[in-house]
Tab-separated table of C-alpha atoms in Angstrom:
chain	number	residue	atom	x	y	z
A	59	MET	CA	-16.912	33.332	-121.188
A	60	GLY	CA	-14.523	32.457	-118.280
A	61	ILE	CA	-14.989	33.811	-114.786
A	62	HIS	CA	-12.085	35.447	-113.233
A	63	VAL	CA	-11.789	35.535	-109.510
A	64	VAL	CA	-9.960	38.450	-108.271
A	65	ARG	CA	-8.410	37.996	-104.934
A	66	ARG	CA	-8.108	41.198	-102.950
A	67	GLN	CA	-4.764	41.482	-101.389
A	68	LEU	CA	-4.834	42.375	-97.671
A	69	PRO	CA	-2.889	45.584	-96.630
A	70	PRO	CA	0.599	44.494	-95.294
A	71	TRP	CA	0.063	46.225	-91.965
A	72	LEU	CA	-3.062	44.025	-91.178
A	73	THR	CA	-1.237	41.002	-89.841
A	74	PRO	CA	1.147	42.712	-87.456
A	75	ALA	CA	-1.640	44.921	-86.211
A	76	ALA	CA	-3.951	41.974	-85.690
A	77	VAL	CA	-1.307	39.989	-83.927
A	78	ALA	CA	-0.388	43.024	-81.764
A	79	ALA	CA	-4.010	43.511	-80.835
A	80	LEU	CA	-4.370	39.898	-79.741
A	81	ALA	CA	-1.088	40.124	-77.755
A	82	LEU	CA	-2.259	43.173	-75.931
A	83	GLY	CA	-5.646	41.592	-75.121
A	84	VAL	CA	-4.187	38.397	-73.526
A	85	ARG	CA	-1.785	40.435	-71.571
A	86	LEU	CA	-4.436	42.849	-70.321
A	87	TYR	CA	-7.045	40.245	-69.353
A	88	ARG	CA	-7.584	40.121	-65.546
A	89	LEU	CA	-4.353	42.088	-65.160
A	90	HIS	CA	-5.478	42.980	-61.754
A	91	TRP	CA	-5.366	39.420	-60.489
A	92	PRO	CA	-3.783	38.283	-58.380
A	93	GLY	CA	-2.631	41.227	-56.466
A	94	PHE	CA	1.022	42.052	-55.947
A	95	TRP	CA	3.137	39.253	-54.428
A	96	SER	CA	6.283	40.148	-52.418
A	97	ASP	CA	8.747	40.251	-55.420
A	98	GLU	CA	6.578	42.734	-57.212
A	99	GLY	CA	6.037	44.820	-54.008
A	100	PHE	CA	9.772	44.800	-53.490
A	101	ALA	CA	10.321	46.008	-57.075
A	102	LEU	CA	7.844	48.995	-56.608
A	103	PHE	CA	9.504	49.741	-53.101
A	104	LEU	CA	13.005	50.087	-54.825
A	105	ALA	CA	11.575	52.085	-57.601
A	106	ARG	CA	9.970	54.693	-55.142
A	107	LEU	CA	13.208	55.228	-53.307
A	108	PRO	CA	15.447	58.284	-53.927
A	109	LEU	CA	18.118	57.573	-56.454
A	110	PRO	CA	21.064	56.963	-54.062
A	111	GLU	CA	19.002	54.385	-51.991
A	112	LEU	CA	17.703	52.893	-55.172
A	113	PHE	CA	21.214	52.184	-56.368
A	114	SER	CA	22.303	50.821	-52.969
A	115	GLY	CA	19.267	48.767	-52.630
A	116	THR	CA	19.843	47.088	-55.991
A	117	ALA	CA	23.383	46.758	-55.256
A	118	ASN	CA	22.575	44.773	-52.111
A	119	ASP	CA	20.074	42.689	-53.877
A	120	LEU	CA	20.238	40.307	-56.945
A	121	HIS	CA	19.716	42.425	-59.991
A	122	PRO	CA	21.031	45.470	-61.731
A	123	PRO	CA	19.282	48.848	-61.452
A	124	LEU	CA	17.821	49.477	-65.038
A	125	PHE	CA	14.450	47.938	-64.641
A	126	TYR	CA	13.842	49.906	-61.275
A	127	LEU	CA	15.026	53.035	-62.904
A	128	LEU	CA	12.587	52.702	-65.837
A	129	LEU	CA	9.856	51.662	-63.392
A	130	LYS	CA	10.570	54.837	-61.405
A	131	ALA	CA	10.017	57.040	-64.493
A	132	TRP	CA	6.985	55.029	-65.393
A	133	ILE	CA	5.195	55.602	-62.007
A	134	LEU	CA	5.981	59.285	-61.755
A	135	PRO	CA	2.263	60.040	-62.414
A	136	GLY	CA	1.334	57.653	-59.600
A	137	TRP	CA	0.880	53.974	-59.253
A	138	SER	CA	-1.731	51.115	-58.955
A	139	VAL	CA	-1.424	47.468	-59.468
A	140	VAL	CA	-2.747	47.599	-63.070
A	141	TYR	CA	-0.812	50.699	-64.031
A	142	ALA	CA	2.584	49.399	-62.668
A	143	ARG	CA	1.920	46.144	-64.626
A	144	LEU	CA	1.412	47.969	-67.851
A	145	PHE	CA	5.174	48.666	-68.038
A	146	PRO	CA	6.042	44.976	-68.465
A	147	VAL	CA	2.995	44.631	-70.750
A	148	LEU	CA	4.485	47.312	-73.002
A	149	CYS	CA	7.872	45.497	-72.967
A	150	GLY	CA	6.165	42.211	-73.988
A	151	LEU	CA	4.171	43.912	-76.764
A	152	LEU	CA	7.379	45.460	-78.199
A	153	THR	CA	9.054	42.058	-78.113
A	154	VAL	CA	6.117	40.538	-80.221
A	155	GLY	CA	6.771	43.441	-82.716
A	156	ILE	CA	10.468	42.741	-82.919
A	157	VAL	CA	9.913	39.114	-83.480
A	158	TYR	CA	7.645	39.871	-86.302
A	159	GLN	CA	10.184	42.185	-87.828
A	160	ILE	CA	12.998	39.591	-87.386
A	161	GLY	CA	10.828	36.828	-88.990
A	162	ARG	CA	9.851	39.115	-91.808
A	163	GLU	CA	13.431	39.986	-92.547
A	164	LEU	CA	14.988	36.495	-92.116
A	165	PHE	CA	12.237	34.545	-93.762
A	166	SER	CA	9.044	36.159	-95.094
A	167	PRO	CA	6.128	38.325	-93.839
A	168	ALA	CA	4.076	35.284	-93.437
A	169	ALA	CA	6.718	33.509	-91.264
A	170	GLY	CA	7.164	36.725	-89.274
A	171	GLY	CA	3.414	36.794	-88.608
A	172	TRP	CA	3.410	33.057	-87.424
A	173	ALA	CA	6.339	33.701	-85.108
A	174	ALA	CA	4.755	36.817	-83.707
A	175	LEU	CA	1.550	34.883	-83.192
A	176	TYR	CA	3.277	32.148	-81.315
A	177	LEU	CA	5.060	34.554	-78.973
A	178	ALA	CA	1.896	36.617	-78.518
A	179	LEU	CA	0.041	33.461	-77.306
A	180	ALA	CA	2.912	31.767	-75.426
A	181	PRO	CA	1.595	31.517	-71.745
A	182	THR	CA	5.106	31.889	-70.341
A	183	ALA	CA	5.654	35.050	-72.254
A	184	ILE	CA	2.133	36.386	-71.204
A	185	ALA	CA	2.803	35.528	-67.500
A	186	TYR	CA	6.120	37.536	-67.311
A	187	ALA	CA	4.635	40.436	-69.227
A	188	ARG	CA	2.067	40.782	-66.431
A	189	GLU	CA	4.536	40.936	-63.617
A	190	VAL	CA	6.331	44.011	-62.180
A	191	ARG	CA	9.788	42.293	-62.612
A	192	MET	CA	12.550	42.672	-64.965
A	193	TYR	CA	11.966	39.533	-67.084
A	194	ALA	CA	9.900	40.902	-69.787
A	195	LEU	CA	12.394	43.899	-70.277
A	196	LEU	CA	15.174	41.351	-70.428
A	197	LEU	CA	13.415	39.413	-73.133
A	198	LEU	CA	12.924	42.594	-75.001
A	199	LEU	CA	16.499	43.713	-74.828
A	200	ALA	CA	17.972	40.363	-75.512
A	201	THR	CA	15.861	39.793	-78.558
A	202	LEU	CA	16.660	43.310	-79.787
A	203	SER	CA	20.476	42.693	-79.269
A	204	PHE	CA	20.385	39.528	-81.385
A	205	TYR	CA	18.385	41.105	-84.091
A	206	LEU	CA	20.879	44.065	-84.227
A	207	ALA	CA	23.886	41.787	-84.094
A	208	TYR	CA	22.496	39.880	-87.092
A	209	ARG	CA	21.652	43.060	-89.036
A	210	TRP	CA	25.099	44.425	-88.273
A	211	ALA	CA	26.881	41.243	-89.398
A	212	SER	CA	24.885	41.487	-92.655
A	213	SER	CA	25.431	45.070	-93.516
A	214	SER	CA	27.805	46.762	-90.902
A	215	GLY	CA	25.765	50.063	-90.552
A	216	PRO	CA	27.149	52.339	-87.865
A	217	GLY	CA	23.558	52.825	-86.579
A	218	LEU	CA	23.225	49.213	-86.111
A	219	TRP	CA	26.592	48.923	-84.277
A	220	ALA	CA	25.616	51.640	-81.855
A	221	GLY	CA	22.145	50.216	-81.351
A	222	TRP	CA	23.682	46.793	-80.563
A	223	ILE	CA	25.905	48.224	-77.949
A	224	ALA	CA	23.049	50.089	-76.400
A	225	ALA	CA	20.798	47.008	-76.315
A	226	MET	CA	23.446	44.847	-74.854
A	227	LEU	CA	24.306	47.358	-72.123
A	228	GLY	CA	20.552	47.607	-71.441
A	229	ALA	CA	20.440	43.734	-71.102
A	230	LEU	CA	23.345	43.651	-68.715
A	231	TYR	CA	22.019	46.420	-66.519
A	232	THR	CA	18.606	44.538	-66.389
A	233	GLN	CA	19.871	41.090	-65.260
A	234	ASN	CA	23.304	39.634	-64.437
A	235	LEU	CA	22.597	36.543	-66.555
A	236	ALA	CA	22.587	38.671	-69.684
A	237	LEU	CA	26.428	38.290	-69.541
A	238	LEU	CA	25.728	34.801	-71.031
A	239	LEU	CA	24.587	36.591	-74.263
A	240	LEU	CA	27.858	37.786	-75.180
A	241	PRO	CA	29.732	34.597	-75.966
A	242	VAL	CA	26.630	33.336	-77.837
A	243	GLN	CA	26.388	36.545	-79.948
A	244	ASN	CA	30.169	36.551	-80.606
A	245	ALA	CA	30.068	32.945	-81.884
A	246	LEU	CA	27.136	33.840	-84.242
A	247	VAL	CA	28.533	37.111	-85.469
A	248	PHE	CA	32.101	35.450	-86.047
A	249	TRP	CA	30.313	32.694	-87.976
A	250	LEU	CA	28.415	35.139	-90.196
A	251	LEU	CA	31.408	37.327	-90.884
A	252	ALA	CA	33.647	34.419	-91.607
A	253	ARG	CA	31.138	32.816	-94.013
A	254	GLN	CA	31.054	36.278	-95.999
A	255	ARG	CA	34.861	36.551	-95.697
A	256	ARG	CA	34.436	40.062	-94.261
A	257	TRP	CA	37.575	39.940	-92.275
A	258	ARG	CA	37.894	43.625	-91.765
A	259	ALA	CA	34.568	43.802	-89.997
A	260	PHE	CA	35.967	41.876	-87.083
A	261	LEU	CA	37.887	44.993	-85.822
A	262	PRO	CA	34.716	47.259	-85.246
A	263	TRP	CA	32.893	44.241	-83.767
A	264	LEU	CA	35.776	43.813	-81.263
A	265	ALA	CA	35.777	47.513	-80.682
A	266	GLY	CA	31.948	47.191	-79.776
A	267	GLN	CA	32.926	44.567	-77.247
A	268	LEU	CA	35.347	47.076	-75.674
A	269	PHE	CA	32.722	49.744	-75.524
A	270	VAL	CA	30.317	47.303	-73.815
A	271	GLY	CA	32.966	46.323	-71.377
A	272	ILE	CA	33.730	50.001	-70.550
A	273	GLY	CA	29.919	50.778	-70.168
A	274	TYR	CA	29.508	47.638	-67.883
A	275	LEU	CA	32.681	48.199	-65.766
A	276	PRO	CA	31.108	50.234	-63.050
A	277	TRP	CA	28.443	47.428	-62.369
A	278	PHE	CA	30.829	44.386	-62.843
A	279	PRO	CA	32.347	44.395	-59.162
A	280	ILE	CA	28.802	44.563	-57.734
A	281	ALA	CA	27.571	41.851	-60.086
A	282	PHE	CA	30.467	39.689	-59.046
A	283	HIS	CA	29.799	40.315	-55.487
A	284	GLN	CA	26.085	39.546	-55.971
A	285	THR	CA	27.006	36.318	-57.687
A	286	VAL	CA	29.437	35.094	-55.135
A	287	TYR	CA	27.850	36.251	-51.910
A	288	HIS	CA	24.102	36.687	-52.544
A	289	ARG	CA	22.972	32.890	-52.662
A	290	PRO	CA	19.288	32.582	-52.254
A	291	LEU	CA	18.766	29.228	-50.558
A	292	TRP	CA	15.504	28.592	-52.379
A	293	ILE	CA	17.251	28.243	-55.746
A	294	GLU	CA	18.959	24.933	-56.617
A	295	ARG	CA	21.023	23.381	-59.418
A	296	ALA	CA	19.467	22.041	-62.439
A	297	ARG	CA	18.992	18.206	-62.837
A	298	PRO	CA	19.429	16.779	-66.241
A	299	GLU	CA	15.880	15.391	-66.329
A	300	GLN	CA	14.514	18.886	-65.942
A	301	LEU	CA	15.381	19.502	-69.592
A	302	GLY	CA	12.518	17.334	-70.468
A	303	SER	CA	9.907	19.659	-69.024
A	304	LEU	CA	11.705	22.937	-69.546
A	305	LEU	CA	10.946	23.270	-73.344
A	306	PRO	CA	7.275	22.328	-72.930
A	307	HIS	CA	6.863	24.743	-70.188
A	308	LEU	CA	8.661	27.643	-72.120
A	309	ALA	CA	6.545	27.083	-75.328
A	310	PHE	CA	3.240	25.984	-73.871
A	311	GLY	CA	3.196	27.320	-70.365
A	312	GLU	CA	2.336	25.326	-67.247
A	313	PRO	CA	-0.952	23.377	-67.254
A	314	TRP	CA	-0.659	22.177	-63.707
A	315	LEU	CA	-2.021	18.783	-64.437
A	316	SER	CA	-1.585	15.527	-62.327
A	317	ALA	CA	1.233	13.337	-63.056
A	318	ALA	CA	-0.313	11.203	-65.841
A	319	PRO	CA	-1.913	13.910	-67.799
A	320	GLU	CA	1.171	16.174	-67.380
A	321	ASN	CA	3.319	13.434	-68.962
A	322	LEU	CA	0.960	12.983	-71.749
A	323	TRP	CA	0.807	16.656	-72.322
A	324	GLN	CA	4.669	17.023	-72.403
A	325	TRP	CA	4.872	14.192	-74.981
A	326	ALA	CA	2.278	16.078	-77.169
A	327	ALA	CA	4.366	19.210	-76.783
A	328	TRP	CA	7.452	17.498	-77.812
A	329	ILE	CA	5.808	15.895	-80.791
A	330	TRP	CA	4.433	19.363	-81.856
A	331	VAL	CA	7.931	20.850	-81.580
A	332	ALA	CA	9.451	18.015	-83.642
A	333	ALA	CA	6.795	18.301	-86.319
A	334	VAL	CA	6.624	22.120	-86.667
A	335	VAL	CA	10.001	23.258	-85.593
A	336	VAL	CA	12.178	20.436	-86.794
A	337	LEU	CA	10.342	19.018	-89.695
A	338	GLY	CA	8.915	22.365	-90.808
A	339	GLY	CA	12.439	23.857	-90.573
A	340	CYS	CA	13.871	21.177	-92.695
A	341	LEU	CA	11.021	21.805	-95.252
A	342	ALA	CA	11.771	25.468	-95.174
A	343	ALA	CA	15.498	24.897	-95.762
A	344	PHE	CA	14.654	22.541	-98.641
A	345	ARG	CA	12.118	24.806	-100.468
A	346	MET	CA	13.799	28.183	-99.715
A	347	PRO	CA	17.618	27.923	-100.051
A	348	GLN	CA	17.812	31.686	-99.183
A	349	ALA	CA	16.356	30.780	-95.730
A	350	ARG	CA	19.053	28.291	-94.826
A	351	VAL	CA	21.477	30.748	-93.246
A	352	PRO	CA	18.726	32.579	-91.274
A	353	LEU	CA	17.490	29.102	-90.131
A	354	ILE	CA	21.001	28.037	-88.927
A	355	PHE	CA	21.186	31.487	-87.196
A	356	ALA	CA	18.042	31.110	-85.315
A	357	GLY	CA	18.783	27.443	-84.598
A	358	LEU	CA	22.186	28.274	-83.076
A	359	TRP	CA	20.764	31.205	-81.266
A	360	PHE	CA	18.383	28.828	-79.525
A	361	LEU	CA	20.760	25.854	-79.042
A	362	LEU	CA	23.879	27.734	-77.898
A	363	LEU	CA	21.847	29.950	-75.425
A	364	LEU	CA	19.949	26.890	-74.024
A	365	GLY	CA	23.289	24.865	-73.768
A	366	THR	CA	25.077	27.810	-71.962
A	367	LEU	CA	22.179	28.493	-69.525
A	368	PHE	CA	21.510	24.905	-68.665
A	369	GLY	CA	25.131	23.873	-68.526
A	370	LEU	CA	25.779	26.728	-66.009
A	371	ALA	CA	22.578	25.726	-64.056
A	372	LEU	CA	23.937	22.197	-63.745
A	373	ARG	CA	26.974	23.408	-62.129
A	374	PHE	CA	25.620	26.354	-60.018
A	375	PRO	CA	22.412	26.917	-58.201
A	376	ILE	CA	20.647	29.300	-60.588
A	377	TYR	CA	18.025	26.910	-62.042
A	378	GLN	CA	14.622	28.743	-62.421
A	379	GLU	CA	12.477	28.167	-65.587
A	380	LYS	CA	12.034	32.028	-65.813
A	381	GLN	CA	15.864	32.409	-66.425
A	382	PHE	CA	15.236	30.731	-69.786
A	383	LEU	CA	12.691	33.210	-70.992
A	384	MET	CA	15.268	34.627	-73.400
A	385	LEU	CA	14.877	31.404	-75.439
A	386	LEU	CA	11.287	32.254	-76.450
A	387	ALA	CA	12.229	34.597	-79.290
A	388	PRO	CA	14.413	32.170	-81.222
A	389	LEU	CA	11.881	29.356	-80.557
A	390	ALA	CA	8.961	31.429	-81.893
A	391	LEU	CA	11.099	32.237	-84.875
A	392	LEU	CA	11.852	28.664	-85.755
A	393	ALA	CA	8.136	27.794	-85.131
A	394	GLY	CA	7.169	30.532	-87.373
A	395	ALA	CA	9.371	29.488	-90.262
A	396	GLY	CA	8.478	25.952	-89.847
A	397	THR	CA	4.761	26.629	-89.903
A	398	ARG	CA	5.127	28.763	-93.097
A	399	ALA	CA	6.863	25.780	-94.815
A	400	LEU	CA	4.090	23.419	-93.927
A	401	PRO	CA	1.425	22.536	-96.485
A	402	GLY	CA	-1.705	24.868	-96.241
A	403	ALA	CA	-3.978	22.397	-94.340
A	404	SER	CA	-1.147	21.396	-92.131
A	405	ARG	CA	-0.709	24.944	-90.810
A	406	GLY	CA	-4.292	25.026	-89.526
A	407	ILE	CA	-3.778	21.595	-87.782
A	408	ALA	CA	-0.458	22.945	-86.286
A	409	MET	CA	-2.235	26.144	-84.896
A	410	ALA	CA	-5.172	24.085	-83.659
A	411	ILE	CA	-2.877	21.685	-81.787
A	412	PHE	CA	-0.916	24.641	-80.206
A	413	LEU	CA	-4.249	26.185	-79.056
A	414	LEU	CA	-5.094	22.903	-77.453
A	415	LEU	CA	-1.729	22.670	-75.735
A	416	ILE	CA	-1.634	26.323	-74.353
A	417	GLY	CA	-5.323	26.185	-73.297
A	418	PRO	CA	-4.950	24.517	-69.931
A	419	SER	CA	-1.941	26.820	-69.197
A	420	LEU	CA	-3.907	29.906	-69.994
A	421	TYR	CA	-6.744	28.732	-67.751
A	422	ASN	CA	-4.157	28.069	-64.940
A	423	LEU	CA	-2.568	31.535	-65.468
A	424	TYR	CA	-5.796	33.533	-65.543
A	425	PHE	CA	-7.801	31.681	-62.796
A	426	VAL	CA	-5.574	29.410	-60.830
A	427	HIS	CA	-2.071	30.897	-60.979
A	428	ARG	CA	0.083	28.008	-60.120
A	429	ILE	CA	3.280	29.232	-61.778
A	430	ALA	CA	6.769	27.977	-61.015
A	431	ASP	CA	8.682	30.122	-58.635
A	432	HIS	CA	5.588	31.978	-57.569
A	433	PRO	CA	3.046	31.751	-54.818
A	434	VAL	CA	-0.550	31.180	-56.095
A	435	GLU	CA	-1.495	34.391	-54.407
A	436	GLU	CA	-0.311	36.774	-51.677
A	437	GLN	CA	-3.146	38.995	-50.367
A	438	TRP	CA	-1.248	41.873	-49.176
A	439	GLN	CA	-3.791	44.496	-50.209
A	440	GLU	CA	-6.602	42.500	-48.563
A	441	LEU	CA	-4.365	42.081	-45.296
A	442	ALA	CA	-3.717	45.706	-45.208
A	443	ALA	CA	-7.478	46.648	-45.424
A	444	TYR	CA	-8.226	44.159	-42.650
A	445	LEU	CA	-5.478	45.714	-40.414
A	446	GLU	CA	-6.883	49.093	-40.942
A	447	ALA	CA	-10.090	48.010	-39.759
A	448	GLU	CA	-9.073	45.773	-36.894
A	449	LEU	CA	-5.884	47.284	-35.349
A	450	GLN	CA	-6.377	48.431	-31.784
A	451	PRO	CA	-4.390	50.979	-29.857
A	452	GLY	CA	-1.308	49.315	-28.435
A	453	ASP	CA	-1.187	46.476	-31.075
A	454	GLY	CA	2.188	45.419	-32.293
A	455	LEU	CA	3.279	43.762	-35.428
A	456	VAL	CA	6.005	41.129	-35.967
A	457	ILE	CA	6.960	40.721	-39.493
A	458	GLN	CA	9.032	37.800	-40.947
A	459	PRO	CA	11.132	38.188	-43.072
A	460	GLY	CA	11.656	41.837	-42.620
A	461	ALA	CA	11.752	42.618	-46.288
A	462	ALA	CA	8.087	41.594	-46.435
A	463	ALA	CA	7.153	44.856	-44.879
A	464	THR	CA	8.217	46.731	-48.222
A	465	THR	CA	5.070	45.088	-49.863
A	466	LEU	CA	2.627	45.560	-46.818
A	467	ASP	CA	3.685	49.304	-46.505
A	468	LEU	CA	2.477	49.834	-50.109
A	469	PHE	CA	-1.081	49.311	-48.905
A	470	LEU	CA	-1.063	49.923	-45.071
A	471	ARG	CA	-1.621	53.562	-44.185
A	472	ALA	CA	-1.443	52.960	-40.403
A	473	ARG	CA	1.857	52.605	-38.761
A	474	PRO	CA	1.633	50.566	-35.545
A	475	ASP	CA	4.609	49.711	-33.399
A	476	ARG	CA	6.418	46.775	-35.030
A	477	ILE	CA	9.590	44.685	-35.291
A	478	ALA	CA	10.830	42.502	-37.936
A	479	TYR	CA	13.126	39.386	-38.148
A	480	PRO	CA	16.054	39.450	-38.801
A	481	SER	CA	15.524	43.261	-39.084
A	482	GLU	CA	13.533	45.929	-40.862
A	483	TYR	CA	14.629	46.089	-44.568
A	484	ASP	CA	17.403	48.659	-45.154
A	485	PRO	CA	18.547	49.249	-48.767
A	486	ARG	CA	21.980	49.949	-47.484
A	487	VAL	CA	22.144	46.377	-46.156
A	488	GLY	CA	19.918	44.341	-48.240
A	489	ASN	CA	18.200	41.039	-47.766
A	490	PHE	CA	21.074	38.674	-47.313
A	491	TYR	CA	22.463	39.631	-43.941
A	492	GLY	CA	21.321	38.173	-40.612
A	493	GLU	CA	21.357	34.950	-38.713
A	494	PRO	CA	18.624	32.189	-38.828
A	495	ALA	CA	16.345	32.249	-35.702
A	496	THR	CA	17.287	30.403	-32.577
A	497	PRO	CA	15.278	30.180	-29.360
A	498	GLU	CA	17.799	32.589	-27.778
A	499	ARG	CA	17.593	35.156	-30.587
A	500	VAL	CA	13.824	35.046	-30.585
A	501	GLU	CA	13.649	35.359	-26.935
A	502	ALA	CA	15.970	38.491	-27.013
A	503	LEU	CA	13.834	40.105	-29.783
A	504	LEU	CA	10.296	39.259	-28.672
A	505	ARG	CA	10.422	39.442	-24.769
A	506	PRO	CA	10.993	43.250	-24.490
A	507	PHE	CA	8.609	43.855	-27.504
A	508	ALA	CA	5.776	41.768	-25.914
A	509	ALA	CA	6.169	43.600	-22.619
A	510	LEU	CA	4.791	46.776	-24.461
A	511	HIS	CA	1.716	45.129	-26.084
A	512	ARG	CA	-1.413	43.182	-25.053
A	513	ARG	CA	-1.924	41.887	-28.813
A	514	ILE	CA	0.729	40.986	-31.285
A	515	TRP	CA	0.138	40.219	-34.984
A	516	LEU	CA	2.528	37.724	-36.573
A	517	ILE	CA	2.771	38.367	-40.387
A	518	GLU	CA	4.892	35.972	-42.483
A	519	CYS	CA	5.380	35.215	-46.124
A	520	CYS	CA	7.572	32.900	-48.003
A	521	VAL	CA	6.868	30.089	-45.464
A	522	PRO	CA	8.896	27.851	-45.059
A	523	THR	CA	11.556	30.456	-44.825
A	524	PHE	CA	15.377	30.256	-44.353
A	525	TRP	CA	15.284	32.859	-41.486
A	526	ASP	CA	13.026	30.769	-39.108
A	527	PRO	CA	13.272	27.268	-40.322
A	528	GLY	CA	12.703	25.992	-36.777
A	529	ARG	CA	9.457	28.081	-36.486
A	530	TYR	CA	10.685	29.498	-33.287
A	531	ILE	CA	8.936	32.786	-33.703
A	532	PRO	CA	5.287	31.281	-33.812
A	533	ALA	CA	6.221	28.827	-31.099
A	534	TRP	CA	7.207	31.669	-28.792
A	535	LEU	CA	4.068	33.580	-29.460
A	536	ASP	CA	1.969	30.534	-28.954
A	537	ALA	CA	3.387	30.322	-25.530
A	538	TRP	CA	2.971	33.870	-24.835
A	539	GLY	CA	-0.644	34.350	-25.769
A	540	GLU	CA	-3.869	32.972	-26.865
A	541	PRO	CA	-4.687	32.749	-30.532
A	542	VAL	CA	-7.450	35.181	-31.794
A	543	SER	CA	-9.485	33.903	-34.718
A	544	ILE	CA	-8.965	35.875	-37.874
A	545	PRO	CA	-9.657	35.235	-41.521
A	546	ASP	CA	-7.117	33.411	-43.762
A	547	PHE	CA	-5.052	35.545	-46.243
A	548	PRO	CA	-3.900	33.221	-49.071
A	549	GLY	CA	-0.235	33.042	-49.592
A	550	LEU	CA	0.435	34.662	-46.126
A	551	GLU	CA	0.720	33.361	-42.616
A	552	VAL	CA	-1.096	35.711	-40.366
A	553	HIS	CA	-1.814	35.072	-36.755
A	554	LEU	CA	-3.115	37.328	-33.837
A	555	TYR	CA	-2.182	36.591	-30.270
A	556	GLN	CA	-3.761	38.045	-27.157
A	557	ALA	CA	-1.519	38.168	-24.041
A	558	HIS	CA	-2.313	35.479	-21.379
A	559	GLU	CA	-4.118	37.154	-18.291
A	560	PRO	CA	-1.788	37.320	-15.338
A	561	ARG	CA	-2.659	34.719	-12.666
């Protein structure tokens, strides 16, 4: 008499629920550390402004207002470092869910599960889902817009059409670089419609472009002004060789290793991508003919967007690795489809190697925090607590750059007399107006201020800075007073000066 083994089928909701729980856990772990850095503090400052000043502040900065408006609604009950960061955590969690759904519809539930798992554990996705900036929201809306564009090109439902318009407008009002999504999505939709010979569907798609254009029209002149006149001097053009590290950093994070181990790590990352994404994708196309069009769609989504972003960065100074965060969704989908097509034992090996590759990056993220385009830590909250305890009557503060005061003021209750260079931040003016420091400008600013104070605190961030590259402000204060010993505050330059005794 034979023995029949009955395999109990797992409920279909278990895989996405488990991946979502894992994604949430890795995004919440040590969410309080490090504390706010100046960009996060500035975001919270803008979100707490009255609406007219919020709009003028974003217009005079680098990014559109949607993220700040949503953050404003999020912090209506109040704010803390952890609570404010829960908003991008939510955006990151929703993106993992959307990637699962895309993979499920384009390939299979198993491929969707693998894709969602890769995105859930990607250190770069985790890092920007823990930061009070617009990047997690942009990844969410960009991914949603591609998904809705694909769905509409496959079925042309009016709800999908309206949803795509809303998602695209949301992305455009989140970051100006979202404009680059439009040519990529148009190319993909035109290809999908043409291969189905659905010529009549071109008209409603073009009408959708018109509605997006009308919706974006109020912000377009501001975006143009920001792009042309607001040039952050710390952002440079891309170099062709940077493409070699871009993909490993996107997929596996930043391990922050010395040169030789970093090179070895990058080679291992590229081999993993070649084996899982390229070879696995070819196996998927061979074994599942119905997956060929979705694979081409995901591949073109990744390659066209990468080429557009990197090509533009070669020509203009916009290169930052975080600007390529939108590539994570198609990369995860390709990796998920490729993993699903591998033989059973190979899947476990692929995941084990993936975990080995991301391990150093996760350690760096949680305990070291050497992330591109970020300081390791800026101890604004600790500095504010120290100032509260040590400020004396008559002390003065000199803050450089002036916009740094927006983060300090989140935590500092005391309001001592202060000045800033080039000026205190004003939302009606923004960060991009002023002149670099010269000995004459510093003398004119500090001489009358110093006459009123016996002690002056100099608080600087983002050093070296383009406002005082010659370090004239600390040089003037070194000549004016005696330095007083105070603790170090990582990420910040803080000095206390006691006026020289008159002779």
